[in-house]
Coordinates of C-alpha atoms in Angstrom, one line a residue:
Chain A
M277 CA 101.9 -53.9 -19.6
T278 CA 101.3 -57.0 -17.5
D279 CA 99.2 -59.9 -18.5
S280 CA 97.2 -59.7 -15.3
R281 CA 94.9 -57.3 -17.1
Y282 CA 91.8 -59.3 -17.7
V283 CA 89.7 -56.5 -19.0
S284 CA 91.1 -53.3 -20.4
I285 CA 89.5 -50.3 -21.9
E286 CA 92.0 -48.6 -24.2
G287 CA 91.4 -45.0 -25.3
I288 CA 87.8 -45.4 -26.2
A289 CA 85.7 -42.4 -27.3
R290 CA 82.0 -42.2 -28.1
R291 CA 80.4 -39.4 -30.0
Y292 CA 76.8 -38.8 -31.0
T293 CA 75.6 -36.7 -33.9
A294 CA 72.9 -34.4 -32.7
A295 CA 70.2 -33.1 -35.1
G296 CA 71.8 -30.3 -37.1
G297 CA 75.1 -32.2 -37.6
R298 CA 76.8 -31.1 -34.3
T299 CA 78.6 -33.9 -32.7
T300 CA 78.7 -34.4 -28.9
T301 CA 81.6 -36.2 -27.4
V302 CA 80.4 -38.1 -24.4
F303 CA 83.9 -39.2 -23.5
E304 CA 87.2 -39.6 -25.2
D305 CA 90.6 -41.2 -24.5
L306 CA 89.2 -43.3 -21.7
W307 CA 91.5 -45.9 -20.2
F308 CA 91.3 -48.3 -17.4
S309 CA 91.8 -51.9 -16.7
M310 CA 90.6 -54.7 -14.4
N311 CA 92.2 -57.8 -13.1
K312 CA 90.5 -61.2 -13.0
G313 CA 88.2 -61.4 -10.0
D314 CA 88.1 -57.6 -9.6
F315 CA 84.9 -56.0 -8.5
A316 CA 84.9 -52.5 -10.0
C317 CA 82.3 -49.9 -9.6
I318 CA 82.0 -46.8 -11.7
I319 CA 80.7 -43.6 -10.2
G320 CA 79.8 -40.4 -11.9
H321 CA 76.9 -38.0 -12.5
S322 CA 74.2 -38.7 -15.1
G323 CA 75.4 -38.0 -18.6
C324 CA 79.0 -38.9 -18.1
G325 CA 78.7 -42.0 -20.2
K326 CA 78.8 -44.7 -17.5
T327 CA 76.0 -46.7 -19.2
T328 CA 77.8 -46.2 -22.6
V329 CA 81.0 -47.7 -21.1
L330 CA 79.0 -50.6 -19.8
N331 CA 77.2 -51.1 -23.2
I332 CA 80.6 -51.1 -24.9
L333 CA 81.9 -53.8 -22.5
A334 CA 78.7 -55.7 -23.2
G335 CA 79.2 -55.4 -26.9
L336 CA 75.8 -53.7 -27.3
D337 CA 77.5 -50.5 -28.3
A338 CA 80.8 -49.8 -30.1
P339 CA 83.3 -47.1 -29.4
D340 CA 84.1 -44.6 -32.2
T341 CA 87.8 -44.9 -31.5
G342 CA 89.8 -47.2 -29.2
A343 CA 88.9 -50.7 -28.1
A344 CA 87.7 -52.7 -25.2
I345 CA 89.5 -56.0 -24.7
M346 CA 88.6 -58.9 -22.5
D347 CA 90.7 -62.0 -21.9
G348 CA 93.0 -61.0 -24.8
Q349 CA 90.3 -60.5 -27.3
A350 CA 88.7 -57.3 -28.6
I351 CA 85.0 -57.0 -27.8
A352 CA 83.2 -56.9 -31.1
G353 CA 79.5 -57.5 -30.2
P354 CA 77.5 -59.2 -27.5
S355 CA 78.7 -62.4 -26.2
L356 CA 77.8 -65.1 -23.7
E357 CA 81.1 -64.5 -22.1
R358 CA 79.7 -61.3 -20.6
A359 CA 76.3 -61.3 -18.8
V360 CA 74.4 -58.1 -18.2
I361 CA 72.1 -57.4 -15.3
F362 CA 69.8 -54.6 -16.5
Q363 CA 68.6 -51.7 -14.4
G364 CA 65.0 -52.6 -15.1
H365 CA 65.6 -56.3 -14.7
A366 CA 64.4 -56.9 -18.3
L367 CA 62.7 -60.2 -17.5
L368 CA 60.5 -61.6 -20.3
P369 CA 57.0 -61.3 -18.7
W370 CA 55.5 -64.2 -20.7
R371 CA 58.0 -66.6 -19.2
T372 CA 58.1 -68.0 -15.7
V373 CA 61.0 -67.5 -13.4
L374 CA 62.3 -70.9 -14.5
G375 CA 61.6 -70.0 -18.1
N376 CA 63.6 -66.8 -17.9
V377 CA 66.6 -68.6 -16.5
T378 CA 66.3 -71.6 -18.9
Y379 CA 66.1 -69.2 -21.8
A380 CA 69.6 -68.1 -20.9
V381 CA 70.9 -71.6 -20.0
S382 CA 69.7 -73.1 -23.3
S383 CA 71.2 -70.3 -25.2
R384 CA 74.5 -71.0 -23.6
H385 CA 74.4 -74.7 -23.8
R386 CA 72.5 -75.4 -27.0
R387 CA 73.1 -79.2 -27.0
W388 CA 72.0 -79.8 -23.4
S389 CA 68.9 -81.9 -22.8
A390 CA 65.8 -80.1 -21.4
Q391 CA 66.3 -81.9 -18.1
K392 CA 69.9 -80.8 -17.8
V393 CA 69.0 -77.2 -18.7
R394 CA 66.3 -77.3 -16.1
D395 CA 68.6 -78.7 -13.3
H396 CA 71.2 -76.1 -14.1
A397 CA 68.7 -73.3 -14.0
M398 CA 67.2 -74.5 -10.7
R399 CA 70.7 -74.5 -9.2
F400 CA 71.0 -70.8 -9.8
I401 CA 67.4 -70.1 -8.8
E402 CA 68.2 -71.7 -5.5
L403 CA 71.4 -69.7 -5.3
V404 CA 69.5 -66.4 -5.3
G405 CA 66.9 -67.8 -2.9
L406 CA 64.0 -68.1 -5.2
K407 CA 63.3 -71.9 -4.8
G408 CA 59.6 -72.4 -4.7
A409 CA 58.8 -69.4 -6.9
E410 CA 60.2 -70.9 -10.1
N411 CA 56.8 -71.3 -11.7
K412 CA 55.7 -67.7 -11.0
R413 CA 55.6 -65.1 -13.7
P414 CA 57.5 -61.8 -13.2
S415 CA 54.3 -59.9 -12.6
E416 CA 53.7 -62.0 -9.5
L417 CA 57.1 -61.1 -8.0
S418 CA 58.2 -58.1 -5.9
G419 CA 60.9 -55.8 -7.3
G420 CA 63.6 -57.5 -5.3
M421 CA 62.6 -60.9 -6.4
K422 CA 62.5 -59.8 -10.1
Q423 CA 66.0 -58.5 -9.7
R424 CA 67.1 -61.8 -8.1
V425 CA 65.8 -63.6 -11.3
G426 CA 67.8 -61.1 -13.3
I427 CA 70.9 -62.1 -11.3
A428 CA 70.2 -65.8 -11.5
R429 CA 69.8 -65.4 -15.3
A430 CA 73.1 -63.6 -15.6
L431 CA 75.0 -66.0 -13.4
S432 CA 73.5 -69.1 -14.9
I433 CA 75.5 -68.7 -18.1
E434 CA 78.6 -68.6 -16.0
P435 CA 80.1 -65.6 -17.7
K436 CA 83.7 -64.4 -17.6
M437 CA 82.5 -61.0 -16.6
L438 CA 79.3 -59.7 -15.0
L439 CA 78.1 -56.3 -16.0
M440 CA 75.5 -54.5 -13.8
D441 CA 73.8 -51.3 -14.6
E442 CA 72.5 -49.8 -11.3
P443 CA 71.0 -53.1 -10.5
F444 CA 69.6 -52.1 -7.1
S445 CA 68.6 -48.5 -7.8
A446 CA 64.9 -49.3 -8.1
L447 CA 64.7 -51.3 -4.9
D448 CA 63.8 -50.2 -1.4
A449 CA 66.6 -49.8 1.1
L450 CA 66.0 -53.1 2.9
T451 CA 65.8 -55.2 -0.2
R452 CA 68.8 -53.4 -1.6
G453 CA 70.9 -54.3 1.4
T454 CA 70.0 -58.0 1.3
L455 CA 70.7 -58.2 -2.4
Q456 CA 74.0 -56.4 -2.1
D457 CA 75.0 -59.0 0.6
E458 CA 74.1 -61.9 -1.7
V459 CA 75.7 -60.5 -4.7
R460 CA 78.9 -59.9 -2.7
R461 CA 78.8 -63.4 -1.3
I462 CA 78.2 -65.0 -4.7
C463 CA 80.9 -62.9 -6.4
L464 CA 83.5 -63.6 -3.7
E465 CA 82.7 -67.3 -3.7
T466 CA 82.9 -67.7 -7.5
G467 CA 85.7 -65.1 -8.0
Q468 CA 83.5 -63.4 -10.5
T469 CA 84.9 -60.4 -12.4
V470 CA 82.3 -57.6 -12.0
F471 CA 81.8 -54.2 -13.5
M472 CA 79.0 -52.2 -12.0
I473 CA 77.5 -48.8 -12.4
T474 CA 76.1 -47.2 -9.3
H475 CA 75.0 -43.8 -7.9
D476 CA 75.3 -45.0 -4.4
V477 CA 78.6 -44.2 -2.6
D478 CA 77.9 -46.7 0.2
E479 CA 77.1 -49.4 -2.2
A480 CA 80.3 -48.8 -4.0
I481 CA 82.4 -48.9 -0.8
Y482 CA 80.7 -52.1 0.4
L483 CA 80.9 -54.0 -2.9
A484 CA 83.9 -52.7 -4.9
D485 CA 87.6 -53.4 -4.7
R486 CA 88.2 -50.5 -7.0
I487 CA 86.0 -47.5 -7.8
V488 CA 86.4 -45.6 -11.1
L489 CA 85.5 -42.0 -10.8
M490 CA 84.3 -40.3 -13.9
T491 CA 84.0 -36.5 -14.3
N492 CA 80.9 -34.9 -15.6
G493 CA 80.2 -35.2 -19.3
P494 CA 80.4 -34.3 -22.1
Q495 CA 84.0 -35.1 -22.7
A496 CA 84.2 -37.0 -19.5
V497 CA 87.5 -38.5 -18.4
V498 CA 88.4 -41.0 -15.7
A499 CA 89.6 -38.7 -12.9
E500 CA 91.1 -41.4 -10.7
I501 CA 90.7 -44.9 -9.6
V502 CA 90.1 -45.4 -5.9
D503 CA 91.6 -48.4 -4.4
N504 CA 89.2 -49.5 -1.6
P505 CA 91.3 -49.7 1.6
L506 CA 88.6 -51.6 3.6
P507 CA 89.4 -55.3 4.4
R508 CA 88.0 -57.9 2.1
D509 CA 86.0 -59.5 4.9
R510 CA 84.0 -56.3 5.6
R511 CA 80.5 -56.8 6.6
R512 CA 77.5 -54.5 6.1
L513 CA 76.7 -54.4 9.8
D514 CA 79.9 -52.8 11.0
I515 CA 81.3 -51.4 7.8
H516 CA 80.9 -47.8 9.1
K517 CA 83.1 -48.7 12.1
Q518 CA 86.0 -49.6 9.8
P519 CA 88.8 -47.1 10.4
D520 CA 89.1 -46.1 6.8
F521 CA 85.4 -46.0 6.0
Y522 CA 84.9 -42.3 6.3
A523 CA 88.1 -41.5 4.6
V524 CA 86.9 -43.3 1.5
R525 CA 83.3 -42.1 1.8
N526 CA 84.4 -38.5 2.2
H527 CA 86.8 -38.8 -0.7
L528 CA 84.0 -40.1 -3.0
I529 CA 81.4 -37.6 -1.9
D530 CA 83.9 -34.8 -2.3
F531 CA 84.5 -36.0 -5.8
L532 CA 80.8 -36.2 -6.7
V533 CA 80.0 -32.8 -5.1
E534 CA 83.0 -30.8 -6.1
R535 CA 85.8 -32.3 -8.1
S536 CA 83.7 -34.0 -10.8
K537 CA 82.9 -30.6 -12.1
T538 CA 86.3 -28.9 -11.7
F539 CA 88.6 -31.8 -12.4
K540 CA 88.8 -31.3 -16.2
S541 CA 89.4 -27.6 -16.1
A542 CA 92.5 -28.0 -13.9
L543 CA 94.0 -31.4 -14.7
P544 CA 96.6 -32.2 -12.0
P545 CA 100.2 -32.0 -13.1
G546 CA 101.4 -35.2 -14.6
Y547 CA 97.8 -36.4 -15.3
D548 CA 98.0 -39.1 -18.0
H549 CA 94.8 -40.4 -19.7
R550 CA 96.4 -43.8 -20.1
H551 CA 97.2 -44.1 -16.4
P552 CA 94.6 -42.3 -14.3
P553 CA 96.0 -41.8 -10.8
V554 CA 95.2 -44.5 -8.3
V555 CA 94.4 -43.3 -4.8
R556 CA 93.9 -45.1 -1.6
P557 CA 92.2 -42.8 0.9
T558 CA 93.0 -43.9 4.5
T559 CA 92.5 -42.2 7.8
G560 CA 95.3 -40.1 9.1
L561 CA 97.4 -40.5 6.0
S562 CA 95.4 -38.4 3.6
T563 CA 96.5 -39.1 0.1
P564 CA 96.5 -36.3 -2.4
P565 CA 94.4 -37.2 -5.4
D566 CA 97.3 -36.9 -7.7
G567 CA 99.8 -38.9 -5.6
D568 CA 100.6 -42.5 -5.7
M569 CA 100.6 -43.1 -9.4
R570 CA 100.5 -46.7 -10.3
A571 CA 103.2 -47.8 -12.6
A572 CA 101.8 -50.3 -15.0
Chain B
M230 CA 31.4 -54.8 -4.2
A231 CA 32.3 -55.9 -7.7
T232 CA 29.6 -58.6 -7.8
S233 CA 27.0 -56.2 -6.6
L234 CA 28.0 -53.7 -9.3
N235 CA 27.7 -56.5 -11.9
L236 CA 24.3 -57.4 -10.5
R237 CA 23.1 -53.9 -10.5
A238 CA 24.4 -53.4 -14.1
A239 CA 22.6 -56.5 -15.2
L240 CA 19.4 -55.3 -13.6
V241 CA 19.6 -51.9 -15.4
S242 CA 20.4 -53.7 -18.7
F243 CA 17.3 -55.9 -18.1
L244 CA 15.1 -53.0 -17.4
L245 CA 16.3 -51.1 -20.5
L246 CA 15.5 -54.2 -22.6
A247 CA 12.1 -54.6 -21.0
A248 CA 11.3 -50.9 -21.6
F249 CA 12.4 -51.2 -25.2
L250 CA 10.3 -54.3 -25.9
L251 CA 7.3 -52.7 -24.2
V252 CA 7.5 -49.6 -26.3
W253 CA 8.0 -51.7 -29.4
Q254 CA 5.0 -53.8 -28.5
G255 CA 2.9 -50.8 -27.9
A256 CA 3.9 -49.1 -31.1
T257 CA 3.0 -52.0 -33.2
A258 CA -0.1 -53.3 -31.4
G259 CA -2.6 -51.2 -33.4
F260 CA -5.9 -50.0 -32.0
G261 CA -7.5 -53.4 -31.4
G262 CA -10.1 -53.5 -34.1
T263 CA -11.0 -57.0 -35.4
S264 CA -10.4 -57.9 -39.0
G265 CA -14.1 -58.5 -39.4
G266 CA -15.8 -55.2 -38.6
L267 CA -14.7 -51.9 -40.1
P268 CA -13.9 -48.9 -37.9
A269 CA -16.8 -46.4 -38.0
G270 CA -16.9 -44.2 -41.0
M271 CA -14.3 -46.0 -43.1
D272 CA -15.1 -46.5 -46.7
P273 CA -15.2 -50.3 -47.4
E274 CA -13.4 -49.8 -50.7
Y275 CA -10.6 -48.0 -48.9
A276 CA -10.4 -50.7 -46.3
K277 CA -10.2 -53.4 -49.0
L278 CA -7.4 -51.5 -50.7
M279 CA -5.3 -50.9 -47.6
G280 CA -5.8 -54.3 -45.9
L281 CA -5.2 -54.9 -42.2
T282 CA -3.1 -51.7 -41.8
A283 CA -6.3 -49.7 -42.2
T284 CA -8.9 -51.9 -40.6
T285 CA -7.1 -52.9 -37.4
G286 CA -4.3 -50.3 -37.2
K287 CA -1.9 -53.3 -37.4
S288 CA 1.4 -52.1 -38.8
A289 CA 3.5 -54.1 -41.1
M290 CA 6.2 -53.8 -38.5
P291 CA 6.1 -57.0 -36.5
S292 CA 5.7 -56.9 -32.7
P293 CA 8.4 -58.4 -30.5
L294 CA 6.2 -61.4 -29.9
D295 CA 5.9 -62.0 -33.7
V296 CA 9.7 -61.8 -34.0
G297 CA 10.2 -64.0 -31.0
G298 CA 7.8 -66.6 -32.4
A299 CA 9.5 -66.6 -35.8
L300 CA 12.9 -66.7 -34.3
M301 CA 12.0 -69.8 -32.3
K302 CA 10.6 -71.5 -35.4
M303 CA 13.8 -70.7 -37.3
L304 CA 16.1 -71.9 -34.6
S305 CA 14.2 -75.1 -34.2
D306 CA 15.1 -76.0 -37.8
P307 CA 18.1 -74.0 -38.8
F308 CA 19.6 -76.2 -41.4
Y309 CA 16.9 -77.1 -43.9
D310 CA 17.5 -76.6 -47.6
K311 CA 14.5 -76.2 -49.9
G312 CA 16.2 -74.7 -52.9
P313 CA 18.2 -71.6 -53.6
N314 CA 15.8 -69.1 -52.1
D315 CA 14.7 -71.0 -49.0
K316 CA 17.5 -72.2 -46.8
G317 CA 17.6 -72.4 -43.0
I318 CA 19.2 -69.5 -41.1
G319 CA 22.0 -71.8 -39.9
I320 CA 23.0 -72.6 -43.4
Q321 CA 23.1 -68.9 -44.4
L322 CA 25.1 -68.1 -41.3
A323 CA 27.5 -70.9 -42.0
Y324 CA 28.1 -69.6 -45.6
S325 CA 28.9 -66.1 -44.2
L326 CA 31.1 -67.4 -41.5
G327 CA 33.0 -69.6 -44.0
R328 CA 33.7 -66.7 -46.3
V329 CA 34.8 -64.4 -43.4
L330 CA 37.0 -67.0 -41.8
L331 CA 38.7 -68.0 -45.1
G332 CA 39.3 -64.3 -46.2
Y333 CA 40.4 -63.5 -42.7
A334 CA 42.8 -66.5 -42.5
I335 CA 44.4 -65.5 -45.7
A336 CA 44.7 -61.9 -44.4
V337 CA 46.4 -63.2 -41.2
L338 CA 48.9 -65.2 -43.3
V339 CA 49.8 -62.1 -45.3
A340 CA 49.6 -59.4 -42.7
V341 CA 51.5 -60.9 -39.9
P342 CA 54.7 -61.9 -41.8
L343 CA 54.6 -58.6 -43.8
G344 CA 54.0 -56.7 -40.6
F345 CA 57.0 -58.3 -39.1
L346 CA 59.1 -57.3 -42.1
I347 CA 57.8 -53.7 -41.9
G348 CA 58.3 -53.6 -38.1
M349 CA 61.8 -54.9 -38.3
S350 CA 63.1 -53.0 -41.3
A351 CA 63.1 -49.2 -41.4
L352 CA 63.7 -49.4 -45.1
M353 CA 60.7 -51.6 -45.8
S354 CA 58.6 -49.5 -43.5
R355 CA 59.3 -46.3 -45.4
A356 CA 59.1 -48.0 -48.8
L357 CA 55.7 -49.6 -48.2
D358 CA 54.2 -46.7 -46.3
P359 CA 52.8 -44.8 -49.3
F360 CA 51.0 -47.9 -50.6
I361 CA 49.5 -48.7 -47.3
Q362 CA 48.4 -45.1 -46.8
V363 CA 46.6 -45.1 -50.2
L364 CA 45.1 -48.6 -50.0
K365 CA 44.0 -48.5 -46.4
P366 CA 41.2 -45.9 -46.7
I367 CA 39.5 -47.5 -49.8
S368 CA 36.1 -48.9 -48.9
P369 CA 36.4 -52.7 -49.4
L370 CA 33.2 -52.7 -51.5
A371 CA 34.9 -50.4 -54.0
W372 CA 37.1 -53.4 -54.9
M373 CA 34.1 -55.5 -55.7
P374 CA 33.7 -54.6 -59.4
L375 CA 37.4 -55.1 -60.0
A376 CA 37.3 -58.4 -58.1
L377 CA 34.2 -59.6 -60.0
Y378 CA 35.8 -58.7 -63.4
T379 CA 39.2 -60.3 -62.7
I380 CA 38.2 -63.3 -60.6
K381 CA 34.9 -63.9 -62.4
D382 CA 33.5 -65.8 -59.4
S383 CA 31.2 -64.0 -57.0
G384 CA 32.0 -66.3 -54.1
I385 CA 35.7 -65.8 -54.4
S386 CA 35.2 -62.1 -54.9
A387 CA 33.5 -61.8 -51.6
I388 CA 36.3 -63.7 -49.9
F389 CA 38.8 -61.3 -51.6
V390 CA 36.9 -58.3 -50.3
I391 CA 37.0 -59.7 -46.8
F392 CA 40.7 -60.3 -47.2
I393 CA 41.4 -56.8 -48.4
C394 CA 39.4 -55.1 -45.6
S395 CA 40.9 -57.2 -42.8
V396 CA 44.5 -57.0 -43.9
W397 CA 45.2 -53.4 -43.0
P398 CA 44.5 -53.2 -39.3
M399 CA 46.5 -56.4 -38.7
L400 CA 49.3 -55.2 -40.9
L401 CA 49.7 -51.9 -39.1
N402 CA 49.3 -53.3 -35.7
T403 CA 51.8 -56.1 -36.3
A404 CA 54.3 -53.6 -37.6
F405 CA 53.7 -51.3 -34.7
G406 CA 53.9 -54.1 -32.2
V407 CA 57.1 -55.4 -33.7
A408 CA 58.7 -52.0 -33.9
S409 CA 58.0 -51.1 -30.3
V410 CA 59.3 -54.3 -28.6
R411 CA 61.2 -53.1 -25.5
K412 CA 64.8 -52.6 -26.4
E413 CA 65.9 -54.2 -23.1
W414 CA 64.2 -57.5 -24.2
L415 CA 66.0 -57.4 -27.5
N416 CA 69.3 -56.7 -25.7
V417 CA 68.7 -59.7 -23.5
A418 CA 68.5 -61.8 -26.6
R419 CA 71.5 -60.1 -28.1
T420 CA 73.7 -60.7 -25.0
L421 CA 72.6 -64.3 -25.0
E422 CA 73.7 -64.6 -28.7
V423 CA 70.2 -65.7 -29.8
G424 CA 70.0 -65.9 -33.6
P425 CA 67.6 -63.7 -35.5
L426 CA 65.0 -66.3 -36.3
K427 CA 64.9 -67.6 -32.7
R428 CA 64.8 -64.0 -31.5
A429 CA 61.8 -63.3 -33.7
F430 CA 59.9 -66.3 -32.3
T431 CA 61.0 -66.2 -28.7
V432 CA 61.1 -62.5 -28.0
I433 CA 59.5 -60.3 -30.7
L434 CA 56.4 -62.5 -31.4
P435 CA 55.4 -62.9 -27.7
A436 CA 56.2 -59.3 -27.0
A437 CA 54.1 -58.1 -30.0
A438 CA 51.4 -60.6 -29.6
P439 CA 49.0 -58.4 -27.6
T440 CA 49.3 -55.6 -30.2
I441 CA 48.9 -58.1 -33.1
L442 CA 45.8 -59.5 -31.4
T443 CA 44.3 -56.0 -31.1
G444 CA 44.7 -55.6 -34.8
M445 CA 43.1 -59.0 -35.4
R446 CA 40.2 -58.0 -33.3
I447 CA 39.6 -54.8 -35.2
S448 CA 39.9 -56.8 -38.4
I449 CA 37.4 -59.4 -37.6
G450 CA 34.9 -56.7 -36.7
I451 CA 35.4 -55.0 -40.0
A452 CA 35.2 -58.3 -41.9
W453 CA 31.9 -59.1 -40.3
L454 CA 30.6 -55.7 -41.1
V455 CA 31.7 -56.0 -44.7
I456 CA 30.5 -59.5 -45.4
V457 CA 26.8 -58.5 -45.0
A458 CA 27.2 -55.7 -47.6
A459 CA 29.2 -57.9 -49.9
E460 CA 26.7 -60.7 -49.8
M461 CA 23.9 -58.3 -50.6
L462 CA 25.8 -57.5 -53.8
V463 CA 26.9 -60.9 -54.8
G464 CA 23.8 -62.7 -53.8
G465 CA 23.1 -66.5 -53.7
T466 CA 23.9 -67.4 -50.1
G467 CA 24.9 -66.0 -46.8
I468 CA 23.3 -63.9 -44.1
G469 CA 23.7 -60.7 -46.1
Y470 CA 21.9 -62.2 -49.0
F471 CA 19.2 -63.5 -46.6
V472 CA 18.6 -59.9 -45.4
W473 CA 18.2 -58.6 -48.9
N474 CA 16.0 -61.5 -50.0
E475 CA 13.7 -61.1 -47.0
W476 CA 13.5 -57.4 -47.8
N477 CA 12.4 -58.3 -51.3
N478 CA 9.8 -60.6 -49.7
L479 CA 8.8 -57.7 -47.5
S480 CA 9.3 -60.0 -44.5
I481 CA 10.3 -57.4 -41.9
T482 CA 10.2 -60.1 -39.2
N483 CA 12.9 -62.1 -40.9
V484 CA 15.0 -58.9 -41.5
I485 CA 14.9 -58.1 -37.8
I486 CA 15.8 -61.7 -36.9
A487 CA 18.8 -61.5 -39.3
I488 CA 19.9 -58.2 -37.8
L489 CA 19.8 -59.8 -34.4
I490 CA 21.8 -62.8 -35.5
I491 CA 24.4 -60.7 -37.2
G492 CA 24.8 -58.7 -34.0
V493 CA 25.2 -61.8 -31.8
T494 CA 27.6 -63.5 -34.2
G495 CA 29.8 -60.4 -34.4
M496 CA 29.9 -60.2 -30.6
V497 CA 30.9 -63.9 -30.4
L498 CA 33.7 -63.5 -32.9
D499 CA 35.0 -60.4 -31.0
Q500 CA 34.8 -62.2 -27.7
I501 CA 36.7 -65.2 -29.0
L502 CA 39.6 -63.0 -30.1
A503 CA 39.4 -61.0 -26.8
A504 CA 39.8 -64.3 -25.0
V505 CA 42.8 -65.2 -27.1
A506 CA 44.3 -61.8 -26.5
R507 CA 44.0 -62.3 -22.7
L508 CA 45.9 -65.6 -23.1
V509 CA 48.9 -63.9 -24.7
T510 CA 48.9 -60.8 -22.6
F511 CA 51.2 -60.8 -19.6
P512 CA 51.5 -57.9 -17.2
E513 CA 55.1 -56.9 -16.4

């Protein structure tokens, strides 16, 4: 175990009791970790428990067994250290853009003066490109602008980790692209540690350093962790011309289409829940999914 | 297009009103005999006995013009006070409004916090549910004898009756509004480590406000319905008492005026709360 693990999920399980007393195990014995400044995406089909994992990291949900640890401390409830960007933006409609962001800032810095809170909030509103719209209410904003407010609100508390639950899924393709660019720029500039749920393979390849693949639920497991082989300075415009782009893309799509269903029934030899295999799909040198185990 | 629709609707409303007044006028106008001469063939004894109704066909029902004239006269001096049975319409209305607003205000103070409790706690919700279900359908006037016996003051009893009838819609709507605040908004507050009290005021109250206002609007309507009946029972002052008193005076004109004033006042109360509801409702 190295100390570089900033966030680690250690053998968590989550079970629900259905009507009639039968329990459903969404996932169990789930392990993975993230380094500081990592941008991790989690991919898997609906029902595999991605959102539950995110909620556990956020402290909004608790695992039945196992623990989630961030920065050396077990996560035991929601905290200002971890900001969540919700799928449906979750802005408070009775507050203006500025009001939504100051609500977060004043919760983080309870002793700050109103002016200081306002200035701090305005800085993040400018960062997401909403200067001039700060006095509008959410109903007057487009979907993309609403999500920008959600991002500004999450970033304004300067969290140790940013959690995003399909933040761009409700947006049109053009807006989604712009927002992905900005989130990537901001996260690279600030060295933000990010955990994000997505359904979109291209989004994962563009944004993530590492992509966690989850098998279908119930009893989902982490099938493998894909190390993104693309260079850090990749750009949306020519990302598809990167030599390894299609290798990663095909690997992810293969997983979603085929292996997410079959993985559990035929676990590769040497599969260890604690150390899911790490793969780095590259062109030419095709890596078998169970090769290249990371020793940690 | 919207303005022209409004215009056309206003025109239709006006025509309906005009038609109604015309029929009313026609129905009460009589057959035009004078009070001096008797219609042909009528026994003078009979005519004496029956008064104007028989001689001129004039009904005791006032015509719209009579009502209009009397209304003008009343509104020109609404606040005179010539003893217990002769007060201006403004004073009577003020008494009723005072009772309604007092009983209603107490109901708000009880129903909103209690509704919050019920909405936030599944335990309290279930524990209080049987009481609410039994108490809610009771006609507020059924409380009157009990109130008169225990409180021993008819004025306060009327206020109590207003309180008891306006408390339920507000209580149930507040509880429902609080219980159905979007989970995402609560999660926002939780991830920001907002304390329970601050969360109640900054997230739950604004989110539930439109539903609470709906309950308040239903309640003020019921309260205004009930005050007229309650004042008929307790007597003394108020617009309800005025109606009953004028009925005993056989002044149908004044009864009609009172009905009109009750209707307009109820509408104004409802519109005030509708305006407040618009102020606290924000589309997403």
